[in-house]
Amino acid sequence: MAMIDIQHISKWYGSFQALRDCSTKVEKGEVLVICGPSGCGKSTLIKTVNGLEPIQEGEILVNGISLTSPKTNLPQLRAHVGMVFQHFELFPHLSVRENLTLAQVKVLKRSKAEAGEKGLQYLERVGLLEQKDKFPGQLSGGQQQRVAIARALSMDPICMLFDEPTSALDPEMISEVLDVMVKLAQEGMTMMVVTHEMGFARKVAHRVIFMDQGRIIEDLPKEDFFGKPHTERAQQFLDKILVH
Amino acid sequence: MYDFDFDVIWRSLGYLFRDGMTFTLMLTTCAMVGGIILGTLLAMMRLSSYRFFSAPAGLYVNMTRAIPLLLVIFWCYFLLPYICGYVFHELYKISPKPIGDLLIRIFGYQVQDGTPLRIGAFTSSVITFILFQAAYYCEIMRAGIQSVSQGQMGASYALGLNYWQTMFHIILPQAFRNMLPVLLTQTIILFQDTSLVYVLSITDFLGAASKVAQRDGRLVEMYVFVALIYFVICLFLSYLVRCLQSRIAIIR
């Protein structure tokens, strides 16, 4: 059974169709990278996987549970699907420690002590233990994104979704976030990553999806995608972004 | 030339503050707390994507803001007892025993008589001001909630929190902090507006002063004093707003 199974989904914003009949699968332990030009629907696609963007057609199964079924407890499912956003979205009125523990206590019903321990354990893994009492606004962008990753991890997710995690960062800070993500991938976390970082894709991805105008037009193993994509559109894209 | 006698203020000081100011401050505090809670709920309703919630809230806010406060004060004070009496009587007719007992227990109200419910000046003014101010607080909280980026809501949902947890732990705390200066400014306006209950012959601060003024024929002295006290308190509150603003701001 695939961890994430996306079956023929379509989504409209009013009359604009953002996703057209997209299907793909992510197996347990697999790292899937989604790339494509801006506005192609890759962010929308990843947000449908935990129901942040509702879909009008098709079906999504996460760990065998249907997202579209009205019987599904969506908050409970989301609690086990970690998500990292382009703009970090740490809660600015809470300290780093509170950011890490809030959902553990409120959603997973862990005790404050247990949640704190778990949170700090992951904070240490992303190398920010000494920042635990600061507020998000006092951290650099790269540090904030690492805290956001630790926040998602402390919920013990079965898979992780990354929505352009390095796009809002200064070039210098990109690598510190990618390092954390590479480590996570090597440990066998199931990951779906929207990114333009082709270096990261080359290093850890198992498969690459290329999207254009709401369609998945390439879904290939990494070697094939970087070696010889099937469509001209993907080749053009690669030529442009790999030129430097 | 008029002979001023400012000693009248000194003589009535106890009455002015113990009776008058206490009422004014109690009314302001109750109306502020109640108004902000009701206003926040209204704001959440107004921002709901379900018309079932947003339409009535919008109608309430727009209607309330279109009616003069003085009219609402009269309305509640003179009509609310009759409306309540009527509604309770109708309820009583449906199931006499439990409703009758309940009303006696809560209000000490004998519903059988069909008489208007005795609400009392203070309760009536508190209800009035909560209902009226909620419309204004609602608009402030609506702006506050909208000032929190949509991504915060997404991040909270993504962690598995539900709507109420998201609102209570993530959105509203930020909205309150962003809007605190405006909320307090509105409260200062409320504090001044409470003097309107004077038209019901209630002994608020202005009412007390006015009674003394008319009894002793010292209108100028008393009204100057009242103006001065309102001015000082509002000045102090504005200062407080500025201090608070820098202290509780979210670190960005």
Coordinates of C-alpha atoms in Angstrom, one line a residue:
Chain A
M1 CA 0.0 0.0 0.0
A2 CA 1.4 3.4 -1.0
M3 CA 1.8 6.0 1.8
I4 CA 0.3 8.7 -0.3
D5 CA -2.0 7.7 -3.2
I6 CA -3.3 10.5 -5.4
Q7 CA -5.9 9.3 -7.8
H8 CA -7.2 11.5 -10.7
I9 CA -7.7 14.7 -8.8
S10 CA -8.9 17.9 -10.2
K11 CA -9.3 21.3 -8.6
W12 CA -10.9 24.6 -9.6
Y13 CA -10.6 28.1 -8.2
G14 CA -13.9 29.5 -9.5
S15 CA -13.6 28.9 -13.3
F16 CA -9.8 28.5 -13.2
Q17 CA -8.7 24.9 -13.2
A18 CA -5.6 24.6 -11.0
L19 CA -5.2 20.8 -11.1
R20 CA -6.1 18.6 -14.1
D21 CA -6.5 14.9 -13.5
C22 CA -3.3 14.4 -11.4
S23 CA -2.3 10.9 -10.3
T24 CA 0.8 9.8 -8.5
K25 CA 1.9 7.6 -5.6
V26 CA 4.5 7.9 -2.9
E27 CA 5.7 4.7 -1.3
K28 CA 6.8 4.4 2.3
G29 CA 10.3 5.7 2.6
E30 CA 10.3 7.3 -0.8
V31 CA 11.3 10.9 -1.5
L32 CA 9.3 12.6 -4.3
V33 CA 10.4 15.9 -5.6
I34 CA 7.8 18.1 -7.5
C35 CA 9.1 20.8 -9.7
G36 CA 7.8 23.0 -12.5
P37 CA 7.4 26.7 -13.5
S38 CA 5.6 29.0 -11.1
G39 CA 1.8 28.8 -11.2
C40 CA 1.9 25.2 -12.5
G41 CA -0.1 23.9 -9.5
K42 CA 2.7 22.2 -7.5
S43 CA 2.0 24.0 -4.3
T44 CA -1.7 23.4 -4.7
L45 CA -1.0 19.7 -5.3
I46 CA 1.0 19.3 -2.1
K47 CA -1.6 21.2 -0.1
T48 CA -4.4 18.8 -1.2
V49 CA -2.5 15.9 0.4
N50 CA -3.4 17.1 4.0
G51 CA -6.7 18.7 2.9
L52 CA -5.6 22.3 3.2
E53 CA -6.9 22.7 -0.3
P54 CA -10.2 20.8 -1.0
I55 CA -10.5 19.0 -4.3
Q56 CA -13.5 18.7 -6.4
E57 CA -12.8 15.5 -8.3
G58 CA -10.7 12.4 -7.6
E59 CA -9.5 10.8 -4.4
I60 CA -6.5 10.9 -2.1
L61 CA -5.5 8.1 0.2
V62 CA -3.0 8.8 3.0
N63 CA -1.8 5.6 4.7
G64 CA -5.0 4.0 3.3
I65 CA -7.3 6.6 4.7
S66 CA -9.4 8.6 2.3
L67 CA -9.2 12.4 2.6
T68 CA -12.3 13.0 0.6
S69 CA -14.6 10.8 2.7
P70 CA -16.8 12.8 5.0
K71 CA -16.3 10.2 7.7
T72 CA -12.5 10.9 8.0
N73 CA -11.4 12.9 11.0
L74 CA -9.4 15.4 9.1
P75 CA -7.6 17.0 12.1
Q76 CA -6.5 13.6 13.3
L77 CA -5.1 12.7 9.9
R78 CA -3.3 16.0 9.6
A79 CA -1.7 15.5 13.0
H80 CA 0.3 12.7 11.4
V81 CA 1.2 14.4 8.2
G82 CA 3.9 17.0 8.8
M83 CA 4.0 20.1 6.7
V84 CA 6.6 22.8 6.2
F85 CA 5.7 26.0 4.5
Q86 CA 7.5 28.5 2.3
H87 CA 7.0 31.3 4.9
F88 CA 7.7 29.1 7.9
E89 CA 4.5 30.0 9.6
L90 CA 5.8 29.7 13.1
F91 CA 3.4 31.2 15.6
P92 CA 5.0 34.6 16.4
H93 CA 3.3 35.1 19.7
L94 CA 4.6 31.9 21.2
S95 CA 8.2 31.0 22.1
V96 CA 10.1 28.4 20.2
R97 CA 9.4 25.8 22.9
E98 CA 5.6 26.6 22.9
N99 CA 5.6 26.4 19.1
L100 CA 7.0 22.9 19.4
T101 CA 4.6 21.7 22.2
L102 CA 1.2 23.3 21.5
A103 CA -0.1 20.8 19.0
Q104 CA 1.4 17.9 20.8
V105 CA -0.5 18.8 24.0
K106 CA -3.8 19.9 22.3
V107 CA -4.0 17.3 19.5
L108 CA -2.0 14.3 20.6
K109 CA -2.9 14.9 24.3
R110 CA 0.6 14.4 25.5
S111 CA 1.5 15.8 28.9
K112 CA 3.4 19.2 29.0
A113 CA 6.6 17.5 30.2
E114 CA 6.5 14.7 27.6
A115 CA 5.8 17.2 24.8
G116 CA 8.5 19.5 26.0
E117 CA 11.0 16.7 26.1
K118 CA 10.0 15.5 22.6
G119 CA 10.1 19.0 21.2
L120 CA 13.6 19.8 22.6
Q121 CA 14.9 16.5 21.3
Y122 CA 14.0 17.5 17.8
L123 CA 15.2 21.0 18.4
E124 CA 18.5 19.6 19.2
R125 CA 18.5 17.5 16.1
V126 CA 18.1 20.6 14.0
G127 CA 20.9 22.2 16.0
L128 CA 18.9 25.0 17.7
L129 CA 18.6 23.8 21.3
E130 CA 20.0 27.0 22.7
Q131 CA 17.3 29.0 21.0
K132 CA 14.4 27.3 22.9
D133 CA 13.2 30.3 24.8
K134 CA 13.5 32.8 22.0
F135 CA 10.6 34.0 19.9
P136 CA 10.4 33.3 16.2
G137 CA 11.0 36.9 15.3
Q138 CA 14.4 36.8 17.0
L139 CA 15.6 34.0 14.7
S140 CA 17.0 34.2 11.2
G141 CA 15.0 32.8 8.3
G142 CA 17.0 29.6 8.2
Q143 CA 16.7 29.0 11.9
Q144 CA 12.9 29.6 11.7
Q145 CA 12.5 27.1 9.0
R146 CA 14.5 24.5 11.0
V147 CA 12.3 25.2 14.0
A148 CA 9.3 24.6 11.7
I149 CA 10.7 21.3 10.6
A150 CA 11.3 20.3 14.3
R151 CA 7.7 21.4 15.0
A152 CA 6.4 19.1 12.3
L153 CA 8.7 16.2 13.4
S154 CA 7.7 16.4 17.1
M155 CA 4.2 15.2 16.0
D156 CA 5.8 11.9 14.9
P157 CA 4.5 12.2 11.4
I158 CA 4.2 9.2 9.1
C159 CA 5.2 11.4 6.1
M160 CA 6.4 15.0 5.6
L161 CA 5.2 17.6 3.0
F162 CA 7.6 20.4 2.1
D163 CA 6.1 23.4 0.2
E164 CA 9.1 25.3 -1.2
P165 CA 10.9 25.3 2.1
T166 CA 13.9 27.3 0.9
S167 CA 12.3 29.8 -1.5
A168 CA 12.0 32.6 1.1
L169 CA 15.5 32.2 2.4
D170 CA 18.7 34.1 1.8
P171 CA 21.1 32.0 -0.3
E172 CA 23.4 31.5 2.7
M173 CA 20.7 29.9 4.8
I174 CA 19.4 27.5 2.2
S175 CA 22.1 24.9 2.9
E176 CA 21.4 24.7 6.6
V177 CA 17.8 23.8 5.9
L178 CA 18.7 21.4 3.1
D179 CA 21.2 19.7 5.3
V180 CA 18.4 18.9 7.8
M181 CA 16.1 17.7 5.0
V182 CA 18.9 15.5 3.5
K183 CA 19.5 13.9 6.8
L184 CA 15.8 13.3 7.2
A185 CA 15.5 11.7 3.8
Q186 CA 18.5 9.4 4.5
E187 CA 16.9 8.2 7.7
G188 CA 14.0 6.9 5.6
M189 CA 11.3 9.5 6.1
T190 CA 8.6 9.5 3.4
M191 CA 8.8 13.0 1.9
M192 CA 7.0 15.0 -0.8
V193 CA 9.0 18.1 -1.6
V194 CA 8.1 21.0 -3.8
T195 CA 11.4 22.7 -4.6
H196 CA 13.6 24.3 -7.2
E197 CA 16.7 23.0 -5.5
M198 CA 17.8 20.5 -8.2
G199 CA 20.9 19.7 -6.2
F200 CA 18.7 18.4 -3.4
A201 CA 16.6 16.4 -5.9
R202 CA 19.7 14.8 -7.4
K203 CA 21.1 13.9 -4.0
V204 CA 18.1 12.3 -2.2
A205 CA 15.0 12.1 -4.5
H206 CA 13.8 8.7 -5.7
R207 CA 11.4 10.1 -8.2
V208 CA 10.7 13.5 -9.8
I209 CA 7.4 14.9 -10.9
F210 CA 7.3 17.8 -13.4
M211 CA 4.1 19.8 -13.6
D212 CA 2.9 22.4 -16.1
Q213 CA -0.5 24.1 -16.3
G214 CA -2.0 21.9 -13.6
R215 CA -0.9 18.7 -15.2
I216 CA 1.6 16.1 -14.2
I217 CA 3.5 15.7 -17.4
E218 CA 6.6 13.8 -16.2
D219 CA 6.7 11.2 -13.4
L220 CA 10.1 9.5 -13.6
P221 CA 12.8 8.0 -11.5
K222 CA 15.4 10.6 -10.7
E223 CA 18.1 9.2 -13.1
D224 CA 15.7 9.2 -16.0
F225 CA 14.4 12.7 -15.3
F226 CA 17.8 14.3 -15.1
G227 CA 19.2 12.1 -17.9
K228 CA 16.5 12.3 -20.5
P229 CA 13.0 13.6 -19.7
H230 CA 10.3 12.4 -22.1
T231 CA 8.8 15.7 -22.9
E232 CA 10.2 18.8 -24.6
R233 CA 8.6 21.0 -21.9
A234 CA 10.6 19.4 -19.1
Q235 CA 13.8 19.4 -21.2
Q236 CA 13.3 23.2 -21.7
F237 CA 12.8 23.7 -18.0
L238 CA 15.9 21.7 -17.1
D239 CA 18.0 23.5 -19.7
K240 CA 17.0 26.8 -18.2
I241 CA 17.5 26.0 -14.5
L242 CA 20.6 23.8 -14.8
V243 CA 22.5 26.2 -17.0
H244 CA 24.3 27.9 -14.2
Chain B
M1 CA -20.9 88.5 38.1
Y2 CA -21.6 84.9 39.1
D3 CA -20.4 83.9 42.6
F4 CA -18.5 80.6 42.3
D5 CA -18.6 78.2 45.2
F6 CA -16.3 75.4 44.5
D7 CA -16.7 74.1 48.0
V8 CA -19.8 72.2 46.8
I9 CA -17.5 69.8 45.0
W10 CA -15.6 69.0 48.2
R11 CA -18.9 68.6 50.1
S12 CA -20.3 66.1 47.6
L13 CA -17.1 64.3 46.8
G14 CA -18.1 61.1 48.6
Y15 CA -21.4 60.9 46.8
L16 CA -19.9 61.7 43.4
F17 CA -17.3 59.0 43.6
R18 CA -18.8 56.4 45.8
D19 CA -22.1 56.3 44.1
G20 CA -21.5 57.9 40.7
M21 CA -18.1 56.9 39.6
T22 CA -18.5 53.4 40.9
F23 CA -21.5 52.9 38.7
T24 CA -19.7 54.4 35.7
L25 CA -16.6 52.3 36.1
M26 CA -18.6 49.1 36.8
L27 CA -20.8 49.7 33.7
T28 CA -17.7 50.5 31.6
T29 CA -15.9 47.3 32.7
C30 CA -18.9 45.0 32.3
A31 CA -19.8 46.5 28.9
M32 CA -16.2 46.2 27.7
V33 CA -15.7 42.6 28.8
G34 CA -19.2 41.5 27.5
G35 CA -18.8 43.7 24.4
I36 CA -15.4 42.2 23.4
I37 CA -16.6 38.6 23.9
L38 CA -19.8 39.1 22.0
G39 CA -18.0 41.2 19.4
T40 CA -15.4 38.6 18.9
L41 CA -18.0 35.9 18.4
L42 CA -19.8 38.2 15.9
A43 CA -16.6 38.8 14.1
M44 CA -15.9 35.1 13.8
M45 CA -19.5 34.7 12.4
R46 CA -19.0 37.6 10.0
L47 CA -15.9 36.0 8.6
S48 CA -17.5 32.6 8.3
S49 CA -17.9 31.2 4.8
Y50 CA -21.3 30.0 5.7
R51 CA -24.0 32.6 4.9
F52 CA -26.0 31.1 7.7
F53 CA -23.6 32.6 10.2
S54 CA -22.2 35.6 8.3
A55 CA -25.5 37.1 7.1
P56 CA -27.2 37.6 10.6
A57 CA -24.0 38.9 12.1
G58 CA -23.6 41.4 9.3
L59 CA -27.2 42.5 9.6
Y60 CA -26.8 42.9 13.4
V61 CA -23.7 45.0 13.1
N62 CA -24.9 47.2 10.4
M63 CA -28.3 47.7 12.1
T64 CA -26.8 48.5 15.5
R65 CA -24.4 51.0 14.0
A66 CA -27.2 52.8 12.2
I67 CA -29.2 53.4 15.4
P68 CA -28.4 56.3 17.8
L69 CA -27.1 55.0 21.1
L70 CA -29.6 57.1 23.0
L71 CA -32.5 55.4 21.3
V72 CA -31.1 52.0 22.2
I73 CA -30.8 53.1 25.8
F74 CA -34.4 54.1 25.9
W75 CA -35.5 51.0 24.1
C76 CA -33.8 48.6 26.4
Y77 CA -34.8 50.4 29.5
F78 CA -38.5 50.9 28.8
L79 CA -39.3 48.0 26.4
L80 CA -37.0 45.2 27.5
P81 CA -39.0 44.5 30.7
Y82 CA -42.2 44.2 28.6
I83 CA -40.6 42.0 25.9
C84 CA -39.1 39.7 28.5
G85 CA -42.3 39.6 30.4
Y86 CA -44.2 38.6 27.2
V87 CA -41.6 36.0 26.1
F88 CA -41.4 34.4 29.5
H89 CA -45.2 34.4 29.7
E90 CA -45.4 32.6 26.4
L91 CA -42.7 30.1 27.5
Y92 CA -44.6 29.7 30.7
K93 CA -47.8 28.8 28.8
I94 CA -45.9 26.0 27.0
S95 CA -44.6 24.3 30.2
P96 CA -45.7 26.1 33.4
K97 CA -44.0 24.1 36.1
P98 CA -40.3 24.0 35.1
I99 CA -40.2 27.4 33.5
G100 CA -42.0 29.1 36.3
D101 CA -39.7 27.6 38.9
L102 CA -36.7 28.5 36.9
L103 CA -37.7 32.1 36.5
I104 CA -38.4 32.5 40.2
R105 CA -35.0 30.9 41.0
I106 CA -33.1 33.2 38.6
F107 CA -35.0 36.4 38.6
G108 CA -37.4 36.1 41.6
Y109 CA -40.1 36.7 39.0
Q110 CA -43.7 35.6 39.4
V111 CA -44.6 34.9 35.8
Q112 CA -48.3 34.3 36.4
D113 CA -49.0 37.9 37.0
G114 CA -48.1 38.8 33.4
T115 CA -46.3 41.9 34.7
P116 CA -43.2 43.2 33.0
L117 CA -39.9 41.7 34.3
R118 CA -38.1 44.1 36.7
I119 CA -34.7 44.3 35.2
G120 CA -33.2 47.3 37.1
A121 CA -31.3 50.3 35.9
F122 CA -27.8 48.7 36.1
T123 CA -28.6 45.4 34.4
S124 CA -30.6 47.2 31.8
S125 CA -27.7 49.6 31.0
V126 CA -25.1 46.8 31.0
I127 CA -27.2 44.8 28.5
T128 CA -27.7 47.9 26.4
F129 CA -24.0 48.8 26.3
I130 CA -22.9 45.2 25.6
L131 CA -25.3 44.9 22.7
F132 CA -24.4 48.2 21.3
Q133 CA -20.6 48.1 21.8
A134 CA -20.4 44.5 20.5
A135 CA -21.1 45.9 17.0
Y136 CA -18.1 48.2 17.2
Y137 CA -15.8 45.7 18.9
C138 CA -16.9 43.2 16.2
E139 CA -15.6 45.4 13.4
I140 CA -12.3 45.9 15.3
M141 CA -11.9 42.2 15.9
R142 CA -12.8 41.5 12.3
A143 CA -9.9 43.7 11.1
G144 CA -7.7 42.0 13.8
I145 CA -8.5 38.5 12.6
Q146 CA -7.9 39.5 9.0
S147 CA -4.6 41.1 10.0
V148 CA -3.3 37.6 10.9
S149 CA -2.0 36.0 7.7
Q150 CA -3.9 33.1 6.1
G151 CA -0.8 31.0 6.4
Q152 CA -1.1 30.9 10.2
M153 CA -4.4 29.3 9.9
G154 CA -3.0 26.8 7.4
A155 CA -0.1 25.9 9.7
S156 CA -2.4 25.4 12.6
Y157 CA -4.7 23.2 10.7
A158 CA -1.7 21.3 9.3
L159 CA -0.7 20.4 12.8
G160 CA -4.1 18.9 13.4
L161 CA -5.7 21.7 15.5
N162 CA -9.4 22.2 14.8
Y163 CA -11.2 25.5 14.1
W164 CA -11.8 26.4 17.8
Q165 CA -8.3 25.5 18.9
T166 CA -6.9 27.4 16.0
M167 CA -9.0 30.5 16.8
F168 CA -8.3 30.3 20.5
H169 CA -4.6 29.5 20.6
I170 CA -3.3 31.0 17.3
I171 CA -5.5 33.6 15.6
L172 CA -7.3 35.5 18.4
P173 CA -4.2 36.0 20.6
Q174 CA -2.5 37.6 17.6
A175 CA -5.6 39.5 16.6
F176 CA -6.0 40.9 20.1
R177 CA -2.4 42.1 20.3
N178 CA -2.6 43.7 16.9
M179 CA -5.8 45.5 17.8
L180 CA -5.2 46.3 21.4
P181 CA -4.7 50.0 20.9
V182 CA -7.9 50.3 18.9
L183 CA -9.9 48.1 21.4
L184 CA -8.8 50.4 24.2
T185 CA -9.5 53.5 22.3
Q186 CA -13.0 52.2 21.7
T187 CA -13.2 51.5 25.4
I188 CA -12.4 55.1 26.1
I189 CA -15.3 56.1 23.9
L190 CA -17.5 53.7 25.7
F191 CA -16.4 55.2 29.0
Q192 CA -17.6 58.6 27.8
D193 CA -20.7 57.2 26.3
T194 CA -21.9 55.6 29.6
S195 CA -22.7 59.2 30.7
L196 CA -25.7 58.9 28.5
V197 CA -27.5 56.7 31.0
Y198 CA -28.0 60.1 32.7
V199 CA -31.2 60.4 30.6
L200 CA -32.7 57.5 32.6
S201 CA -32.0 59.5 35.9
I202 CA -29.5 56.8 36.8
T203 CA -26.9 58.0 39.3
D204 CA -23.7 57.5 37.3
F205 CA -20.9 60.0 37.7
L206 CA -22.6 62.7 35.5
G207 CA -26.0 61.9 37.0
A208 CA -24.7 62.3 40.5
A209 CA -23.1 65.6 39.7
S210 CA -26.1 66.8 37.9
K211 CA -28.3 66.0 40.9
V212 CA -26.1 67.9 43.3
A213 CA -25.8 70.8 40.8
Q214 CA -29.5 71.2 40.6
R215 CA -30.1 70.8 44.3
D216 CA -27.5 73.4 45.3
G217 CA -27.9 75.6 42.2
R218 CA -24.2 75.1 41.3
L219 CA -24.4 74.1 37.7
V220 CA -21.2 75.7 36.4
E221 CA -19.0 74.4 39.2
M222 CA -20.3 70.8 39.0
Y223 CA -20.2 70.5 35.2
V224 CA -16.7 72.0 35.0
F225 CA -15.6 69.5 37.6
V226 CA -17.2 66.6 35.8
A227 CA -15.6 67.6 32.5
L228 CA -12.2 67.9 34.3
I229 CA -12.5 64.4 35.8
Y230 CA -13.5 62.8 32.5
F231 CA -10.6 64.6 30.8
V232 CA -8.1 63.4 33.4
I233 CA -9.3 59.8 33.3
C234 CA -9.3 59.6 29.5
L235 CA -5.9 61.2 29.3
F236 CA -4.6 58.6 31.8
L237 CA -6.2 55.8 29.7
S238 CA -4.7 57.0 26.5
Y239 CA -1.3 57.1 28.2
L240 CA -1.9 53.5 29.4
V241 CA -2.7 52.5 25.8
R242 CA 0.6 53.8 24.6
C243 CA 2.5 52.1 27.4
L244 CA 0.8 48.8 26.8
Q245 CA 1.3 49.0 23.0
S246 CA 5.0 48.9 23.3
R247 CA 5.0 46.2 26.0
I248 CA 2.9 43.5 24.5
A249 CA 3.8 43.9 20.8
I250 CA 4.7 40.7 19.1
I251 CA 8.4 40.4 18.4
R252 CA 8.8 40.4 14.6

